[in-house]
Amino acid sequence: MNLTFAPLPRRQTLAGLLIAGLAALPAAVLAADGHAPHWEYSGKAGPAQWGKIAPEFGTCATGHAQTPIDVKGATPADLPALQFSYGSMPLNLVNNGHTVQVNASGENKLNVGGREFKLLQFHFHTPSEEAINGKRFAMVAHFVHKDADGKLGVVGLLLKPGKPNAAFKAVFDNLPTQPNADAPATPAGLSLDLAALLPAKLSYYSFDGSLTTPPCSEGVSWMVLREPVELSPAQIKQFRRIFAHNARPLQPLGDRKVLASP
């Protein structure tokens, strides 16, 4: 899960990075030269080393409620319905160096049991970061929301090979290939119908977790939709040409419980 805002003046960008997203980092995480510590999905700066790269990343190694997890043995529960108030918005794509992200605008919201979240952005991982009963999907989209108290709620939309997905067409036809987190790279005039991206059935798995990239902060409410949606193999390939693998390894569930709505 990566979190970044739409481009802001430099000072605002640094102040809002943690709330805005995973690939972005709070000002406190910046190194002495003003740049965020470098991390990757493999090699010497890969997931096994994240907790050692910077003191602010320590939770990546020491946290007890880390994400992603293998969702298995979920307990059936009468969970509140996910009520999406999603509409259309201008398409605003950014390659932040770790994923391709769609920055949100307007009043697109999620209500869960009376708790209201505003959509900040959504982004992609391949393969899916979370697994379902040991199986990882081809991709996942993480829809990142924030409530009035600044708490994050992330909805995971699992993506599998199948028919071309017209709702995602504008995104996958215009994926920016070069990293530039400060400059959206979207042709003018394109829009996105957010509601059309979601599956017909909105049952979900619920668990407590964390950001899935440094600084791996915990206290994130996760809601993974149980019904996947399809992308064509060509659409999946378009993303993998840019990011062949950008998923964190599975983390221990520990004493957490996973709940499943009907």
PDB file of C-alpha atoms in Angstrom:
ATOM      1  CA  MET A   1       0.000   0.000   0.000  1.00  0.00           C
ATOM      2  CA  ASN A   2       1.531   3.313  -1.066  1.00  0.00           C
ATOM      3  CA  LEU A   3       0.194   6.685  -0.045  1.00  0.00           C
ATOM      4  CA  THR A   4       0.965  10.057  -1.633  1.00  0.00           C
ATOM      5  CA  PHE A   5      -1.004  13.243  -2.206  1.00  0.00           C
ATOM      6  CA  ALA A   6      -1.488  15.064  -5.447  1.00  0.00           C
ATOM      7  CA  PRO A   7       1.431  17.467  -6.009  1.00  0.00           C
ATOM      8  CA  LEU A   8       1.640  20.210  -3.371  1.00  0.00           C
ATOM      9  CA  PRO A   9       4.158  22.932  -2.600  1.00  0.00           C
ATOM     10  CA  ARG A  10       7.315  21.412  -1.205  1.00  0.00           C
ATOM     11  CA  ARG A  11       6.651  22.200   2.459  1.00  0.00           C
ATOM     12  CA  GLN A  12       3.073  20.900   2.338  1.00  0.00           C
ATOM     13  CA  THR A  13       4.178  17.740   0.565  1.00  0.00           C
ATOM     14  CA  LEU A  14       6.599  16.800   3.316  1.00  0.00           C
ATOM     15  CA  ALA A  15       4.144  17.546   6.109  1.00  0.00           C
ATOM     16  CA  GLY A  16       1.393  15.423   4.655  1.00  0.00           C
ATOM     17  CA  LEU A  17       3.234  12.430   3.343  1.00  0.00           C
ATOM     18  CA  LEU A  18       2.473   9.866   6.050  1.00  0.00           C
ATOM     19  CA  ILE A  19      -1.260  10.477   6.006  1.00  0.00           C
ATOM     20  CA  ALA A  20      -1.258  10.624   2.256  1.00  0.00           C
ATOM     21  CA  GLY A  21       0.501   7.388   1.633  1.00  0.00           C
ATOM     22  CA  LEU A  22       2.923   4.587   1.942  1.00  0.00           C
ATOM     23  CA  ALA A  23       5.444   5.434  -0.701  1.00  0.00           C
ATOM     24  CA  ALA A  24       5.566   8.933   0.738  1.00  0.00           C
ATOM     25  CA  LEU A  25       7.163   9.497   4.111  1.00  0.00           C
ATOM     26  CA  PRO A  26       6.695  12.008   6.946  1.00  0.00           C
ATOM     27  CA  ALA A  27       9.132  14.872   7.331  1.00  0.00           C
ATOM     28  CA  ALA A  28      10.714  13.125  10.320  1.00  0.00           C
ATOM     29  CA  VAL A  29      11.815  10.279   8.070  1.00  0.00           C
ATOM     30  CA  LEU A  30      13.822  12.478   5.750  1.00  0.00           C
ATOM     31  CA  ALA A  31      17.553  12.009   5.848  1.00  0.00           C
ATOM     32  CA  ALA A  32      19.943  14.842   6.617  1.00  0.00           C
ATOM     33  CA  ASP A  33      20.224  15.711   2.925  1.00  0.00           C
ATOM     34  CA  GLY A  34      16.459  16.234   2.698  1.00  0.00           C
ATOM     35  CA  HIS A  35      15.740  13.002   0.851  1.00  0.00           C
ATOM     36  CA  ALA A  36      13.776  10.016   2.107  1.00  0.00           C
ATOM     37  CA  PRO A  37      15.846   6.910   2.892  1.00  0.00           C
ATOM     38  CA  HIS A  38      15.993   4.618  -0.125  1.00  0.00           C
ATOM     39  CA  TRP A  39      14.079   1.338  -0.054  1.00  0.00           C
ATOM     40  CA  GLU A  40      13.181  -1.266  -2.641  1.00  0.00           C
ATOM     41  CA  TYR A  41      11.334  -4.568  -3.031  1.00  0.00           C
ATOM     42  CA  SER A  42      14.505  -6.643  -3.427  1.00  0.00           C
ATOM     43  CA  GLY A  43      18.233  -6.604  -2.769  1.00  0.00           C
ATOM     44  CA  LYS A  44      20.133  -4.733  -0.075  1.00  0.00           C
ATOM     45  CA  ALA A  45      17.290  -2.253   0.454  1.00  0.00           C
ATOM     46  CA  GLY A  46      14.557  -4.906   0.207  1.00  0.00           C
ATOM     47  CA  PRO A  47      11.836  -5.842   2.722  1.00  0.00           C
ATOM     48  CA  ALA A  48      14.116  -7.900   4.974  1.00  0.00           C
ATOM     49  CA  GLN A  49      16.218  -4.783   5.527  1.00  0.00           C
ATOM     50  CA  TRP A  50      13.519  -2.098   5.802  1.00  0.00           C
ATOM     51  CA  GLY A  51      13.630  -2.019   9.589  1.00  0.00           C
ATOM     52  CA  LYS A  52      17.390  -1.321   9.504  1.00  0.00           C
ATOM     53  CA  ILE A  53      17.442   1.367   6.813  1.00  0.00           C
ATOM     54  CA  ALA A  54      16.373   4.178   9.144  1.00  0.00           C
ATOM     55  CA  PRO A  55      15.290   4.397  12.799  1.00  0.00           C
ATOM     56  CA  GLU A  56      11.891   5.635  11.644  1.00  0.00           C
ATOM     57  CA  PHE A  57      11.412   2.363   9.746  1.00  0.00           C
ATOM     58  CA  GLY A  58      11.899   0.233  12.862  1.00  0.00           C
ATOM     59  CA  THR A  59       8.250  -0.821  13.023  1.00  0.00           C
ATOM     60  CA  CYS A  60       8.780  -2.751   9.772  1.00  0.00           C
ATOM     61  CA  ALA A  61      10.828  -5.202  11.843  1.00  0.00           C
ATOM     62  CA  THR A  62       9.349  -4.882  15.335  1.00  0.00           C
ATOM     63  CA  GLY A  63       5.624  -4.327  14.697  1.00  0.00           C
ATOM     64  CA  HIS A  64       3.071  -6.898  15.838  1.00  0.00           C
ATOM     65  CA  ALA A  65       0.226  -5.983  13.445  1.00  0.00           C
ATOM     66  CA  GLN A  66       1.961  -5.798  10.098  1.00  0.00           C
ATOM     67  CA  THR A  67       0.418  -6.090   6.652  1.00  0.00           C
ATOM     68  CA  PRO A  68       0.067  -7.906   4.249  1.00  0.00           C
ATOM     69  CA  ILE A  69      -1.201 -11.170   5.676  1.00  0.00           C
ATOM     70  CA  ASP A  70      -2.525 -14.489   4.445  1.00  0.00           C
ATOM     71  CA  VAL A  71      -6.267 -14.155   4.984  1.00  0.00           C
ATOM     72  CA  LYS A  72      -7.346 -17.576   6.203  1.00  0.00           C
ATOM     73  CA  GLY A  73      -9.504 -19.008   8.942  1.00  0.00           C
ATOM     74  CA  ALA A  74     -11.678 -15.884   8.914  1.00  0.00           C
ATOM     75  CA  THR A  75     -14.480 -15.776  11.469  1.00  0.00           C
ATOM     76  CA  PRO A  76     -17.944 -15.027  10.038  1.00  0.00           C
ATOM     77  CA  ALA A  77     -19.266 -11.805  11.571  1.00  0.00           C
ATOM     78  CA  ASP A  78     -22.100  -9.318  11.203  1.00  0.00           C
ATOM     79  CA  LEU A  79     -19.860  -6.538   9.942  1.00  0.00           C
ATOM     80  CA  PRO A  80     -21.277  -3.162   8.868  1.00  0.00           C
ATOM     81  CA  ALA A  81     -21.836  -2.755   5.145  1.00  0.00           C
ATOM     82  CA  LEU A  82     -19.311  -0.842   3.062  1.00  0.00           C
ATOM     83  CA  GLN A  83     -21.201   2.163   1.719  1.00  0.00           C
ATOM     84  CA  PHE A  84     -19.255   3.797  -1.104  1.00  0.00           C
ATOM     85  CA  SER A  85     -20.191   7.300  -2.224  1.00  0.00           C
ATOM     86  CA  TYR A  86     -17.977   7.252  -5.279  1.00  0.00           C
ATOM     87  CA  GLY A  87     -18.494   9.349  -8.398  1.00  0.00           C
ATOM     88  CA  SER A  88     -16.473  10.511 -11.381  1.00  0.00           C
ATOM     89  CA  MET A  89     -13.256  12.492 -11.136  1.00  0.00           C
ATOM     90  CA  PRO A  90     -10.455  13.674 -13.433  1.00  0.00           C
ATOM     91  CA  LEU A  91      -7.820  11.011 -13.978  1.00  0.00           C
ATOM     92  CA  ASN A  92      -4.593  11.988 -12.210  1.00  0.00           C
ATOM     93  CA  LEU A  93      -1.849   9.362 -12.561  1.00  0.00           C
ATOM     94  CA  VAL A  94       1.550   9.424 -10.864  1.00  0.00           C
ATOM     95  CA  ASN A  95       4.482   7.012 -11.008  1.00  0.00           C
ATOM     96  CA  ASN A  96       6.077   7.474  -7.569  1.00  0.00           C
ATOM     97  CA  GLY A  97       8.908   5.014  -8.154  1.00  0.00           C
ATOM     98  CA  HIS A  98       7.230   2.191  -6.212  1.00  0.00           C
ATOM     99  CA  THR A  99       3.847   1.955  -7.950  1.00  0.00           C
ATOM    100  CA  VAL A 100       1.425   3.788 -10.206  1.00  0.00           C
ATOM    101  CA  GLN A 101      -1.021   5.792  -8.159  1.00  0.00           C
ATOM    102  CA  VAL A 102      -4.295   7.555  -8.974  1.00  0.00           C
ATOM    103  CA  ASN A 103      -4.702  10.679  -6.851  1.00  0.00           C
ATOM    104  CA  ALA A 104      -8.290  11.376  -5.834  1.00  0.00           C
ATOM    105  CA  SER A 105     -10.178  14.652  -5.987  1.00  0.00           C
ATOM    106  CA  GLY A 106     -13.699  15.651  -5.018  1.00  0.00           C
ATOM    107  CA  GLU A 107     -15.831  14.180  -2.256  1.00  0.00           C
ATOM    108  CA  ASN A 108     -15.494  10.448  -2.819  1.00  0.00           C
ATOM    109  CA  LYS A 109     -16.206   8.749   0.492  1.00  0.00           C
ATOM    110  CA  LEU A 110     -16.637   5.434   2.265  1.00  0.00           C
ATOM    111  CA  ASN A 111     -18.970   4.988   5.237  1.00  0.00           C
ATOM    112  CA  VAL A 112     -18.498   1.961   7.496  1.00  0.00           C
ATOM    113  CA  GLY A 113     -20.860   1.681  10.441  1.00  0.00           C
ATOM    114  CA  GLY A 114     -21.191   5.459  10.701  1.00  0.00           C
ATOM    115  CA  ARG A 115     -17.449   6.065  10.370  1.00  0.00           C
ATOM    116  CA  GLU A 116     -16.758   8.197   7.315  1.00  0.00           C
ATOM    117  CA  PHE A 117     -13.538   8.052   5.308  1.00  0.00           C
ATOM    118  CA  LYS A 118     -12.502  10.289   2.418  1.00  0.00           C
ATOM    119  CA  LEU A 119     -10.671   8.709  -0.514  1.00  0.00           C
ATOM    120  CA  LEU A 120      -7.105   9.995  -0.886  1.00  0.00           C
ATOM    121  CA  GLN A 121      -5.820   7.768  -3.686  1.00  0.00           C
ATOM    122  CA  PHE A 122      -5.543   4.238  -4.968  1.00  0.00           C
ATOM    123  CA  HIS A 123      -2.564   2.339  -6.322  1.00  0.00           C
ATOM    124  CA  PHE A 124      -1.498  -1.119  -7.487  1.00  0.00           C
ATOM    125  CA  HIS A 125       0.710  -4.035  -6.430  1.00  0.00           C
ATOM    126  CA  THR A 126       1.683  -7.137  -8.360  1.00  0.00           C
ATOM    127  CA  PRO A 127       1.198  -9.817  -7.252  1.00  0.00           C
ATOM    128  CA  SER A 128      -1.486  -8.965  -4.704  1.00  0.00           C
ATOM    129  CA  GLU A 129       0.155  -8.217  -1.386  1.00  0.00           C
ATOM    130  CA  GLU A 130      -2.486 -10.055   0.632  1.00  0.00           C
ATOM    131  CA  ALA A 131      -3.156 -13.746   0.030  1.00  0.00           C
ATOM    132  CA  ILE A 132      -6.482 -15.539   0.419  1.00  0.00           C
ATOM    133  CA  ASN A 133      -6.043 -19.036   1.845  1.00  0.00           C
ATOM    134  CA  GLY A 134      -2.455 -19.068   0.614  1.00  0.00           C
ATOM    135  CA  LYS A 135      -3.238 -17.758  -2.864  1.00  0.00           C
ATOM    136  CA  ARG A 136      -1.973 -14.430  -4.127  1.00  0.00           C
ATOM    137  CA  PHE A 137      -3.832 -12.849  -7.021  1.00  0.00           C
ATOM    138  CA  ALA A 138      -2.263 -11.317 -10.138  1.00  0.00           C
ATOM    139  CA  MET A 139      -2.674  -7.774  -8.788  1.00  0.00           C
ATOM    140  CA  VAL A 140      -4.459  -5.738  -6.152  1.00  0.00           C
ATOM    141  CA  ALA A 141      -5.654  -2.145  -6.013  1.00  0.00           C
ATOM    142  CA  HIS A 142      -5.489  -0.463  -2.599  1.00  0.00           C
ATOM    143  CA  PHE A 143      -8.009   2.354  -2.073  1.00  0.00           C
ATOM    144  CA  VAL A 144      -6.635   4.540   0.695  1.00  0.00           C
ATOM    145  CA  HIS A 145      -9.045   6.580   2.814  1.00  0.00           C
ATOM    146  CA  LYS A 146      -8.683   8.868   5.836  1.00  0.00           C
ATOM    147  CA  ASP A 147     -11.275   9.680   8.509  1.00  0.00           C
ATOM    148  CA  ALA A 148     -11.750  12.930  10.424  1.00  0.00           C
ATOM    149  CA  ASP A 149      -9.289  11.786  13.091  1.00  0.00           C
ATOM    150  CA  GLY A 150      -6.570  11.108  10.537  1.00  0.00           C
ATOM    151  CA  LYS A 151      -6.913   7.322  10.767  1.00  0.00           C
ATOM    152  CA  LEU A 152      -6.503   5.327   7.595  1.00  0.00           C
ATOM    153  CA  GLY A 153      -8.921   2.805   6.141  1.00  0.00           C
ATOM    154  CA  VAL A 154      -7.732   0.791   3.146  1.00  0.00           C
ATOM    155  CA  VAL A 155      -9.968  -1.217   0.840  1.00  0.00           C
ATOM    156  CA  GLY A 156      -8.228  -3.987  -1.106  1.00  0.00           C
ATOM    157  CA  LEU A 157      -9.651  -4.864  -4.525  1.00  0.00           C
ATOM    158  CA  LEU A 158      -8.226  -8.149  -5.787  1.00  0.00           C
ATOM    159  CA  LEU A 159      -7.560  -8.351  -9.538  1.00  0.00           C
ATOM    160  CA  LYS A 160      -7.394 -11.549 -11.586  1.00  0.00           C
ATOM    161  CA  PRO A 161      -6.830 -12.354 -15.286  1.00  0.00           C
ATOM    162  CA  GLY A 162      -9.966 -12.437 -17.400  1.00  0.00           C
ATOM    163  CA  LYS A 163     -11.868 -10.102 -19.677  1.00  0.00           C
ATOM    164  CA  PRO A 164     -10.662  -6.573 -20.482  1.00  0.00           C
ATOM    165  CA  ASN A 165     -11.891  -4.171 -17.833  1.00  0.00           C
ATOM    166  CA  ALA A 166     -13.433  -1.100 -19.465  1.00  0.00           C
ATOM    167  CA  ALA A 167     -13.697   0.780 -16.161  1.00  0.00           C
ATOM    168  CA  PHE A 168      -9.900   0.608 -15.708  1.00  0.00           C
ATOM    169  CA  LYS A 169      -9.105   1.228 -19.395  1.00  0.00           C
ATOM    170  CA  ALA A 170      -8.127   4.891 -19.030  1.00  0.00           C
ATOM    171  CA  VAL A 171      -5.733   3.965 -16.211  1.00  0.00           C
ATOM    172  CA  PHE A 172      -3.951   1.087 -17.941  1.00  0.00           C
ATOM    173  CA  ASP A 173      -3.826   2.834 -21.313  1.00  0.00           C
ATOM    174  CA  ASN A 174      -1.958   5.761 -19.757  1.00  0.00           C
ATOM    175  CA  LEU A 175       0.352   4.253 -17.142  1.00  0.00           C
ATOM    176  CA  PRO A 176       3.336   6.592 -16.662  1.00  0.00           C
ATOM    177  CA  THR A 177       6.532   4.627 -17.231  1.00  0.00           C
ATOM    178  CA  GLN A 178       9.009   7.025 -15.596  1.00  0.00           C
ATOM    179  CA  PRO A 179       9.056   7.884 -11.875  1.00  0.00           C
ATOM    180  CA  ASN A 180       8.169  11.458 -11.052  1.00  0.00           C
ATOM    181  CA  ALA A 181       6.120  11.791  -7.869  1.00  0.00           C
ATOM    182  CA  ASP A 182       5.881  15.581  -8.220  1.00  0.00           C
ATOM    183  CA  ALA A 183       4.407  15.602 -11.710  1.00  0.00           C
ATOM    184  CA  PRO A 184       1.208  13.868 -12.771  1.00  0.00           C
ATOM    185  CA  ALA A 185       1.632  12.351 -16.215  1.00  0.00           C
ATOM    186  CA  THR A 186      -1.941  12.087 -17.459  1.00  0.00           C
ATOM    187  CA  PRO A 187      -3.326  13.382 -20.765  1.00  0.00           C
ATOM    188  CA  ALA A 188      -5.798  16.199 -20.147  1.00  0.00           C
ATOM    189  CA  GLY A 189      -9.521  15.567 -20.342  1.00  0.00           C
ATOM    190  CA  LEU A 190      -9.617  11.984 -19.068  1.00  0.00           C
ATOM    191  CA  SER A 191     -11.969  11.015 -16.259  1.00  0.00           C
ATOM    192  CA  LEU A 192     -12.609   7.956 -14.132  1.00  0.00           C
ATOM    193  CA  ASP A 193     -15.887   6.515 -12.817  1.00  0.00           C
ATOM    194  CA  LEU A 194     -14.800   5.224  -9.429  1.00  0.00           C
ATOM    195  CA  ALA A 195     -18.002   3.335  -8.661  1.00  0.00           C
ATOM    196  CA  ALA A 196     -17.567   1.277 -11.850  1.00  0.00           C
ATOM    197  CA  LEU A 197     -14.266  -0.095 -10.542  1.00  0.00           C
ATOM    198  CA  LEU A 198     -15.936  -1.989  -7.694  1.00  0.00           C
ATOM    199  CA  PRO A 199     -17.431  -5.497  -7.816  1.00  0.00           C
ATOM    200  CA  ALA A 200     -21.173  -6.065  -7.566  1.00  0.00           C
ATOM    201  CA  LYS A 201     -20.885  -7.771  -4.179  1.00  0.00           C
ATOM    202  CA  LEU A 202     -19.172  -5.832  -1.404  1.00  0.00           C
ATOM    203  CA  SER A 203     -18.669  -8.514   1.252  1.00  0.00           C
ATOM    204  CA  TYR A 204     -15.221  -8.216   2.787  1.00  0.00           C
ATOM    205  CA  TYR A 205     -12.551  -9.398   5.196  1.00  0.00           C
ATOM    206  CA  SER A 206     -11.699  -7.059   8.067  1.00  0.00           C
ATOM    207  CA  PHE A 207      -8.521  -6.898  10.160  1.00  0.00           C
ATOM    208  CA  ASP A 208      -6.144  -4.473  11.837  1.00  0.00           C
ATOM    209  CA  GLY A 209      -2.871  -3.860  10.076  1.00  0.00           C
ATOM    210  CA  SER A 210      -0.245  -1.440   8.923  1.00  0.00           C
ATOM    211  CA  LEU A 211       1.141   0.405   5.962  1.00  0.00           C
ATOM    212  CA  THR A 212       2.781  -2.144   3.662  1.00  0.00           C
ATOM    213  CA  THR A 213       5.782   0.033   2.855  1.00  0.00           C
ATOM    214  CA  PRO A 214       8.141   1.978   5.117  1.00  0.00           C
ATOM    215  CA  PRO A 215       7.602   3.299   7.728  1.00  0.00           C
ATOM    216  CA  CYS A 216       5.100   0.387   8.179  1.00  0.00           C
ATOM    217  CA  SER A 217       3.036   2.388  10.682  1.00  0.00           C
ATOM    218  CA  GLU A 218       0.298   0.389  12.397  1.00  0.00           C
ATOM    219  CA  GLY A 219      -3.288   1.344  13.278  1.00  0.00           C
ATOM    220  CA  VAL A 220      -4.640   0.949   9.719  1.00  0.00           C
ATOM    221  CA  SER A 221      -8.132  -0.547   9.254  1.00  0.00           C
ATOM    222  CA  TRP A 222      -8.061  -3.058   6.400  1.00  0.00           C
ATOM    223  CA  MET A 223     -11.098  -4.160   4.391  1.00  0.00           C
ATOM    224  CA  VAL A 224     -10.320  -6.637   1.601  1.00  0.00           C
ATOM    225  CA  LEU A 225     -13.205  -7.237  -0.794  1.00  0.00           C
ATOM    226  CA  ARG A 226     -13.972 -10.932  -1.136  1.00  0.00           C
ATOM    227  CA  GLU A 227     -15.087 -10.723  -4.781  1.00  0.00           C
ATOM    228  CA  PRO A 228     -12.217 -10.039  -7.225  1.00  0.00           C
ATOM    229  CA  VAL A 229     -12.637  -8.210 -10.507  1.00  0.00           C
ATOM    230  CA  GLU A 230     -11.059  -9.100 -13.822  1.00  0.00           C
ATOM    231  CA  LEU A 231      -8.372  -7.413 -15.881  1.00  0.00           C
ATOM    232  CA  SER A 232      -7.237  -8.707 -19.231  1.00  0.00           C
ATOM    233  CA  PRO A 233      -3.813 -10.372 -19.366  1.00  0.00           C
ATOM    234  CA  ALA A 234      -2.747  -7.458 -21.573  1.00  0.00           C
ATOM    235  CA  GLN A 235      -3.744  -4.915 -18.909  1.00  0.00           C
ATOM    236  CA  ILE A 236      -1.824  -6.823 -16.261  1.00  0.00           C
ATOM    237  CA  LYS A 237       1.189  -7.020 -18.575  1.00  0.00           C
ATOM    238  CA  GLN A 238       1.068  -3.254 -19.124  1.00  0.00           C
ATOM    239  CA  PHE A 239       1.593  -2.698 -15.402  1.00  0.00           C
ATOM    240  CA  ARG A 240       4.238  -5.413 -15.051  1.00  0.00           C
ATOM    241  CA  ARG A 241       6.319  -3.821 -17.797  1.00  0.00           C
ATOM    242  CA  ILE A 242       6.817  -0.950 -15.373  1.00  0.00           C
ATOM    243  CA  PHE A 243       6.776  -2.807 -12.041  1.00  0.00           C
ATOM    244  CA  ALA A 244       7.507  -6.499 -12.389  1.00  0.00           C
ATOM    245  CA  HIS A 245       7.129  -7.107  -8.640  1.00  0.00           C
ATOM    246  CA  ASN A 246       6.139  -4.589  -5.971  1.00  0.00           C
ATOM    247  CA  ALA A 247       4.607  -6.636  -3.159  1.00  0.00           C
ATOM    248  CA  ARG A 248       5.843  -6.971   0.402  1.00  0.00           C
ATOM    249  CA  PRO A 249       6.192 -10.553   1.720  1.00  0.00           C
ATOM    250  CA  LEU A 250       3.403 -11.894   3.926  1.00  0.00           C
ATOM    251  CA  GLN A 251       3.631 -10.976   7.606  1.00  0.00           C
ATOM    252  CA  PRO A 252       2.673 -13.053  10.676  1.00  0.00           C
ATOM    253  CA  LEU A 253      -0.941 -12.734  11.783  1.00  0.00           C
ATOM    254  CA  GLY A 254      -0.016 -13.105  15.438  1.00  0.00           C
ATOM    255  CA  ASP A 255      -2.973 -12.843  17.800  1.00  0.00           C
ATOM    256  CA  ARG A 256      -5.060 -10.766  15.413  1.00  0.00           C
ATOM    257  CA  LYS A 257      -8.453 -12.004  14.237  1.00  0.00           C
ATOM    258  CA  VAL A 258      -9.725 -11.789  10.684  1.00  0.00           C
ATOM    259  CA  LEU A 259     -13.472 -11.273  10.369  1.00  0.00           C
ATOM    260  CA  ALA A 260     -15.566 -11.962   7.266  1.00  0.00           C
ATOM    261  CA  SER A 261     -18.868 -10.345   6.355  1.00  0.00           C
ATOM    262  CA  PRO A 262     -21.570 -12.506   4.696  1.00  0.00           C
TER     263      PRO A 262
END
